[in-house]
Amino acid sequence: MAPIDPLASGFVGVFDSGIGGLSVLQALRVEMPHERFIYWSDSAYAPYGERSDAFVIDRCNFITKQFFARGNVKSVVIACNTATAVGIESLRLQFPQLKFVGVEPALKPASGVSNTGRIGVIGTHATLQSARFAKLLDKVLADAAPDACEFIMQPCQGLALAIERQTANAHSGSQEVEELCALYLKKMGSFGHAPGQIDTLVLGCTHYVFAQDIFRQLLGPTVNIISTGSAVAKQTQRLSMDSRLEKTSKAVWGSDFLNEDQPQKSIELWTTGPLSALEKAAKRWLTLPPDCCHRWAPSSI
Ligand code: DGL
């Protein structure tokens, strides 16, 4: 089958509170190499995990309106566990014509691979406290054999921001991130494969994928570390195939960003925070050149 022209067929919007969602974009690019993506890093408003629900919902709505205003948005990937937990239902109500794919901690896959039945889950406070997460947990526990698994939840305050800082200051080293990872793993208990030990760690925040090497070093080679990027990319791919058959409606909101006169590229990254931080992250994690990166600011238009 000939590749579909990404410029003619619209784009997939992807957003996160910051650079964490680039870990999902990595997986999306592998799964959908001919797709056109527009990524929004909401760094000026991060961390979502330490904000109120109302604040996160407002940001989710605002960002989605910006995607919509560009026209021909096929689907939106909420590349943020916190925004999914807090905002996806409201987004689906507000934008019924749009398809949303969210990310959530991979509890079910973790229960499938764990032998000891003890599974650690790290995420933001907002994600782990949310009603959506509680529902997911109940469902996974109900589907599992009685007493087959136990989840140990650990909110990691400050870790997402430390990962943002580390990426923005490429030369500052990873000491702060290493210390936080070590601290939170220690709080969860003992990891390993003996009965009673945690043998599986779920990364319930898209930022933490960028600390995966540190977690691996701390946990050793055999503890399972589970993230969701690839599953989310596969789901987006399925939805995207469907929406190619549909005609998406053009913007009804005015857009402050994404001027349509700009030449279209297959990947554009936008940030509400410092441009140089996004450029560093794009280069480091996606090997993308700086000219893919743009800064969004209402006053600059
Ligand atoms: N990347 C976001 C997530 O997956 C969280 C980071 C934040 O607190 O903003 O939950």
Short mmCIF file of C-alpha atoms and ligand atoms in Angstrom, two decimals:
data_model
loop_
_atom_site.label_atom_id
_atom_site.label_comp_id
_atom_site.label_asym_id
_atom_site.label_seq_id
_atom_site.Cartn_x
_atom_site.Cartn_y
_atom_site.Cartn_z
CA MET A 1 0.00 0.00 0.00
CA ALA A 2 1.36 3.44 -0.89
CA PRO A 3 2.08 5.60 2.14
CA ILE A 4 -0.68 8.10 2.87
CA ASP A 5 0.35 11.69 2.32
CA PRO A 6 0.54 13.02 5.88
CA LEU A 7 0.11 16.62 4.82
CA ALA A 8 -3.12 15.90 2.98
CA SER A 9 -4.62 13.67 5.63
CA GLY A 10 -4.47 15.93 8.68
CA PHE A 11 -2.49 15.46 11.86
CA VAL A 12 -2.47 13.80 15.24
CA GLY A 13 -2.23 16.24 18.15
CA VAL A 14 -0.18 15.07 21.12
CA PHE A 15 0.18 16.92 24.41
CA ASP A 16 1.67 16.71 27.86
CA SER A 17 2.42 19.08 30.71
CA GLY A 18 5.99 19.15 29.41
CA ILE A 19 8.54 16.96 27.69
CA GLY A 20 7.33 13.68 29.24
CA GLY A 21 4.94 13.04 26.38
CA LEU A 22 7.89 12.97 23.99
CA SER A 23 8.33 9.41 25.25
CA VAL A 24 4.91 8.64 23.78
CA LEU A 25 5.74 10.56 20.59
CA GLN A 26 8.83 8.33 20.20
CA ALA A 27 6.57 5.28 20.18
CA LEU A 28 4.04 6.98 17.87
CA ARG A 29 6.75 7.71 15.31
CA VAL A 30 7.81 4.07 15.32
CA GLU A 31 4.24 2.85 14.92
CA MET A 32 3.11 5.53 12.43
CA PRO A 33 6.20 6.62 10.47
CA HIS A 34 4.18 8.44 7.78
CA GLU A 35 1.93 10.33 10.16
CA ARG A 36 2.03 14.05 10.77
CA PHE A 37 2.25 15.02 14.47
CA ILE A 38 1.88 18.30 16.31
CA TYR A 39 3.16 18.08 19.89
CA TRP A 40 2.30 20.60 22.62
CA SER A 41 4.56 20.78 25.66
CA ASP A 42 2.72 22.84 28.29
CA SER A 43 5.88 23.49 30.27
CA ALA A 44 4.86 26.94 31.52
CA TYR A 45 2.02 25.25 33.41
CA ALA A 46 3.83 22.11 34.64
CA PRO A 47 3.68 20.14 36.80
CA TYR A 48 0.06 19.12 36.27
CA GLY A 49 0.47 16.49 38.98
CA GLU A 50 0.60 19.16 41.65
CA ARG A 51 -2.27 21.33 40.31
CA SER A 52 -6.01 21.28 40.98
CA ASP A 53 -8.31 19.23 38.76
CA ALA A 54 -10.02 22.41 37.50
CA PHE A 55 -6.69 23.85 36.42
CA VAL A 56 -5.67 20.71 34.51
CA ILE A 57 -9.10 20.48 32.83
CA ASP A 58 -8.82 24.11 31.70
CA ARG A 59 -5.41 23.48 30.18
CA CYS A 60 -6.64 20.31 28.43
CA ASN A 61 -9.55 22.25 26.90
CA PHE A 62 -7.37 25.13 25.84
CA ILE A 63 -4.78 22.93 24.15
CA THR A 64 -7.43 20.90 22.34
CA LYS A 65 -9.02 24.10 21.03
CA GLN A 66 -5.65 25.11 19.65
CA PHE A 67 -5.32 21.79 17.82
CA PHE A 68 -8.84 22.11 16.54
CA ALA A 69 -8.24 25.60 15.31
CA ARG A 70 -5.46 24.33 13.09
CA GLY A 71 -8.07 22.26 11.27
CA ASN A 72 -7.99 18.67 10.16
CA VAL A 73 -6.96 17.23 13.52
CA LYS A 74 -7.69 13.53 13.32
CA SER A 75 -7.18 12.53 16.91
CA VAL A 76 -5.59 13.79 20.10
CA VAL A 77 -3.21 11.73 22.20
CA ILE A 78 -3.17 12.84 25.82
CA ALA A 79 0.43 11.82 26.45
CA CYS A 80 0.11 12.47 30.16
CA ASN A 81 -1.28 10.14 32.81
CA THR A 82 -2.34 13.07 34.98
CA ALA A 83 -4.25 14.89 32.23
CA THR A 84 -5.88 11.61 31.21
CA ALA A 85 -6.90 10.77 34.77
CA VAL A 86 -8.33 14.21 35.41
CA GLY A 87 -9.42 15.51 32.02
CA ILE A 88 -10.24 12.87 29.41
CA GLU A 89 -13.90 12.54 30.30
CA SER A 90 -14.45 16.27 30.18
CA LEU A 91 -12.60 16.48 26.84
CA ARG A 92 -14.78 13.76 25.34
CA LEU A 93 -17.91 15.62 26.42
CA GLN A 94 -16.65 18.96 25.18
CA PHE A 95 -15.31 17.71 21.82
CA PRO A 96 -17.52 14.77 20.84
CA GLN A 97 -16.38 15.02 17.21
CA LEU A 98 -12.76 14.26 18.12
CA LYS A 99 -11.11 10.99 19.08
CA PHE A 100 -9.00 11.00 22.22
CA VAL A 101 -6.44 8.42 23.25
CA GLY A 102 -5.25 8.64 26.83
CA VAL A 103 -2.48 6.98 28.79
CA GLU A 104 -2.93 5.22 32.08
CA PRO A 105 -0.65 3.15 34.29
CA ALA A 106 -0.25 -0.34 32.82
CA LEU A 107 -1.65 -2.28 35.77
CA LYS A 108 -3.11 -5.14 33.77
CA PRO A 109 0.04 -5.89 31.72
CA ALA A 110 2.00 -5.72 34.98
CA SER A 111 -0.24 -8.27 36.65
CA GLY A 112 0.34 -10.52 33.64
CA VAL A 113 4.13 -10.56 33.99
CA SER A 114 4.59 -10.46 37.76
CA ASN A 115 5.51 -13.74 39.46
CA THR A 116 5.65 -12.54 43.04
CA GLY A 117 2.34 -10.71 42.60
CA ARG A 118 3.77 -7.57 44.19
CA ILE A 119 3.77 -4.66 41.77
CA GLY A 120 5.05 -1.13 42.35
CA VAL A 121 3.27 1.78 40.67
CA ILE A 122 4.84 5.23 40.49
CA GLY A 123 3.03 8.32 39.23
CA THR A 124 1.99 11.80 40.21
CA HIS A 125 -0.08 12.44 43.27
CA ALA A 126 -2.99 13.57 41.06
CA THR A 127 -2.96 10.38 38.99
CA LEU A 128 -2.74 7.98 41.91
CA GLN A 129 -5.45 9.86 43.84
CA SER A 130 -7.86 10.10 40.91
CA ALA A 131 -11.24 8.38 40.68
CA ARG A 132 -10.23 7.05 37.26
CA PHE A 133 -7.17 5.31 38.68
CA ALA A 134 -9.23 3.86 41.56
CA LYS A 135 -11.67 2.43 39.02
CA LEU A 136 -8.85 0.91 36.96
CA LEU A 137 -7.30 -0.62 40.05
CA ASP A 138 -10.62 -2.12 41.16
CA LYS A 139 -11.16 -3.62 37.75
CA VAL A 140 -7.69 -5.18 37.52
CA LEU A 141 -8.00 -6.61 41.04
CA ALA A 142 -11.48 -7.96 40.27
CA ASP A 143 -10.23 -9.65 37.08
CA ALA A 144 -7.21 -11.23 38.81
CA ALA A 145 -7.36 -14.44 40.82
CA PRO A 146 -8.10 -13.76 44.51
CA ASP A 147 -4.96 -12.50 46.28
CA ALA A 148 -2.96 -12.95 43.07
CA CYS A 149 -1.55 -9.44 43.10
CA GLU A 150 -1.00 -6.46 45.27
CA PHE A 151 -0.18 -2.97 44.01
CA ILE A 152 2.10 -0.68 45.99
CA MET A 153 1.48 2.93 44.97
CA GLN A 154 4.09 5.64 45.33
CA PRO A 155 3.55 9.27 44.29
CA CYS A 156 6.86 10.83 43.24
CA GLN A 157 6.57 14.51 44.00
CA GLY A 158 9.20 16.58 42.19
CA LEU A 159 10.45 13.82 39.90
CA ALA A 160 8.77 15.03 36.69
CA LEU A 161 10.10 18.55 37.21
CA ALA A 162 13.59 17.22 38.01
CA ILE A 163 13.53 15.32 34.70
CA GLU A 164 12.48 18.53 32.90
CA ARG A 165 15.35 20.41 34.55
CA GLN A 166 17.88 17.71 33.79
CA THR A 167 16.94 17.69 30.11
CA ALA A 168 16.95 21.49 29.87
CA ASN A 169 20.43 21.70 31.44
CA ALA A 170 22.08 18.88 29.60
CA HIS A 171 25.39 19.55 31.34
CA SER A 172 24.11 19.64 34.91
CA GLY A 173 24.17 15.86 35.39
CA SER A 174 21.46 13.59 36.66
CA GLN A 175 22.15 13.65 40.40
CA GLU A 176 18.80 15.18 41.43
CA VAL A 177 16.86 12.65 39.33
CA GLU A 178 18.98 9.76 40.64
CA GLU A 179 18.41 10.79 44.24
CA LEU A 180 14.64 11.08 43.79
CA CYS A 181 14.41 7.73 41.99
CA ALA A 182 16.40 6.04 44.77
CA LEU A 183 14.32 7.71 47.48
CA TYR A 184 10.96 6.66 46.03
CA LEU A 185 12.05 3.09 45.26
CA LYS A 186 13.26 2.73 48.82
CA LYS A 187 9.91 3.92 50.17
CA MET A 188 8.17 1.13 48.23
CA GLY A 189 10.08 -1.72 49.87
CA SER A 190 12.31 -4.48 48.62
CA PHE A 191 12.56 -5.32 44.90
CA GLY A 192 13.53 -8.75 43.58
CA HIS A 193 12.11 -12.13 42.76
CA ALA A 194 11.85 -13.77 46.17
CA PRO A 195 8.35 -14.23 47.63
CA GLY A 196 7.11 -10.95 49.07
CA GLN A 197 9.40 -8.81 46.94
CA ILE A 198 8.25 -6.37 44.25
CA ASP A 199 9.28 -7.83 40.89
CA THR A 200 7.53 -5.32 38.59
CA LEU A 201 7.56 -1.53 38.43
CA VAL A 202 4.92 0.39 36.47
CA LEU A 203 5.97 3.83 35.20
CA GLY A 204 2.69 5.72 35.63
CA CYS A 205 3.96 9.05 34.37
CA THR A 206 5.28 9.70 30.87
CA HIS A 207 8.21 11.73 32.22
CA TYR A 208 9.56 8.75 34.14
CA VAL A 209 10.34 6.88 30.92
CA PHE A 210 13.25 9.28 30.55
CA ALA A 211 14.59 8.05 33.91
CA GLN A 212 14.24 4.41 32.88
CA ASP A 213 18.02 3.86 32.70
CA ILE A 214 18.36 5.14 36.25
CA PHE A 215 15.57 2.87 37.49
CA ARG A 216 17.19 -0.04 35.66
CA GLN A 217 20.52 0.65 37.32
CA LEU A 218 18.92 0.86 40.75
CA LEU A 219 16.75 -2.23 40.31
CA GLY A 220 19.16 -4.50 38.46
CA PRO A 221 18.60 -6.30 35.16
CA THR A 222 15.70 -8.61 36.00
CA VAL A 223 12.95 -6.52 37.64
CA ASN A 224 10.23 -5.76 35.05
CA ILE A 225 9.84 -2.08 34.19
CA ILE A 226 6.62 -1.34 32.32
CA SER A 227 5.61 1.76 30.38
CA THR A 228 2.71 2.41 28.02
CA GLY A 229 4.08 4.31 25.02
CA SER A 230 3.97 1.45 22.59
CA ALA A 231 0.43 0.29 23.52
CA VAL A 232 -0.84 3.86 23.19
CA ALA A 233 0.82 4.22 19.79
CA LYS A 234 -0.86 1.02 18.55
CA GLN A 235 -4.24 2.24 19.75
CA THR A 236 -3.73 5.62 18.05
CA GLN A 237 -2.78 3.87 14.86
CA ARG A 238 -6.02 1.89 14.88
CA LEU A 239 -8.10 5.03 15.46
CA SER A 240 -6.21 6.96 12.85
CA MET A 241 -6.94 4.34 10.19
CA ASP A 242 -10.66 4.81 10.91
CA SER A 243 -10.57 8.59 10.81
CA ARG A 244 -8.86 8.66 7.44
CA LEU A 245 -12.25 7.74 6.08
CA GLU A 246 -13.88 10.69 7.74
CA LYS A 247 -13.91 14.34 6.85
CA THR A 248 -12.83 16.37 9.83
CA SER A 249 -14.43 19.75 10.25
CA LYS A 250 -12.45 22.94 10.14
CA ALA A 251 -11.78 25.19 13.06
CA VAL A 252 -14.55 26.94 14.85
CA TRP A 253 -12.27 28.66 17.32
CA GLY A 254 -9.72 31.31 16.46
CA SER A 255 -6.15 30.14 16.85
CA ASP A 256 -3.34 32.06 18.46
CA PHE A 257 -0.76 29.60 17.28
CA LEU A 258 0.03 27.37 14.37
CA ASN A 259 -0.31 29.92 11.62
CA GLU A 260 -1.50 28.05 8.58
CA ASP A 261 0.82 29.97 6.29
CA GLN A 262 3.78 28.18 7.79
CA PRO A 263 5.26 25.39 5.72
CA GLN A 264 3.93 22.13 7.06
CA LYS A 265 6.37 19.59 8.40
CA SER A 266 5.65 16.07 9.49
CA ILE A 267 6.53 16.94 13.09
CA GLU A 268 6.07 20.24 14.85
CA LEU A 269 6.78 20.71 18.53
CA TRP A 270 5.34 23.68 20.43
CA THR A 271 6.03 24.82 23.97
CA THR A 272 4.57 27.38 26.33
CA GLY A 273 7.89 27.31 28.22
CA PRO A 274 11.48 28.04 27.22
CA LEU A 275 12.21 27.17 23.61
CA SER A 276 15.78 26.08 24.32
CA ALA A 277 14.55 23.41 26.76
CA LEU A 278 12.24 21.94 24.11
CA GLU A 279 15.01 22.06 21.51
CA LYS A 280 17.34 20.15 23.83
CA ALA A 281 14.69 17.56 24.62
CA ALA A 282 13.80 17.16 20.92
CA LYS A 283 17.43 16.62 20.02
CA ARG A 284 18.19 14.32 22.89
CA TRP A 285 15.13 12.10 22.84
CA LEU A 286 13.91 12.28 19.24
CA THR A 287 17.02 13.43 17.34
CA LEU A 288 14.94 16.25 15.85
CA PRO A 289 16.53 19.52 14.69
CA PRO A 290 15.73 22.84 16.40
CA ASP A 291 13.68 24.10 13.47
CA CYS A 292 10.91 21.63 14.43
CA CYS A 293 10.50 23.53 17.70
CA HIS A 294 8.41 26.67 18.26
CA ARG A 295 7.49 28.75 21.24
CA TRP A 296 3.85 29.63 21.79
CA ALA A 297 2.98 32.86 23.55
CA PRO A 298 -0.28 34.84 23.24
CA SER A 299 1.53 38.17 23.30
CA SER A 300 3.85 37.21 20.47
CA ILE A 301 1.05 37.02 17.91
N1 DGL B 1 3.85 13.58 32.32
C1 DGL B 1 2.77 13.72 33.25
C2 DGL B 1 2.11 12.36 33.53
O1 DGL B 1 2.25 11.42 32.77
C3 DGL B 1 3.03 14.31 34.60
C4 DGL B 1 3.97 15.37 34.87
C5 DGL B 1 3.36 16.50 35.67
O2 DGL B 1 3.13 16.38 36.88
O3 DGL B 1 3.11 17.49 35.02
O4 DGL B 1 1.40 12.23 34.50
#
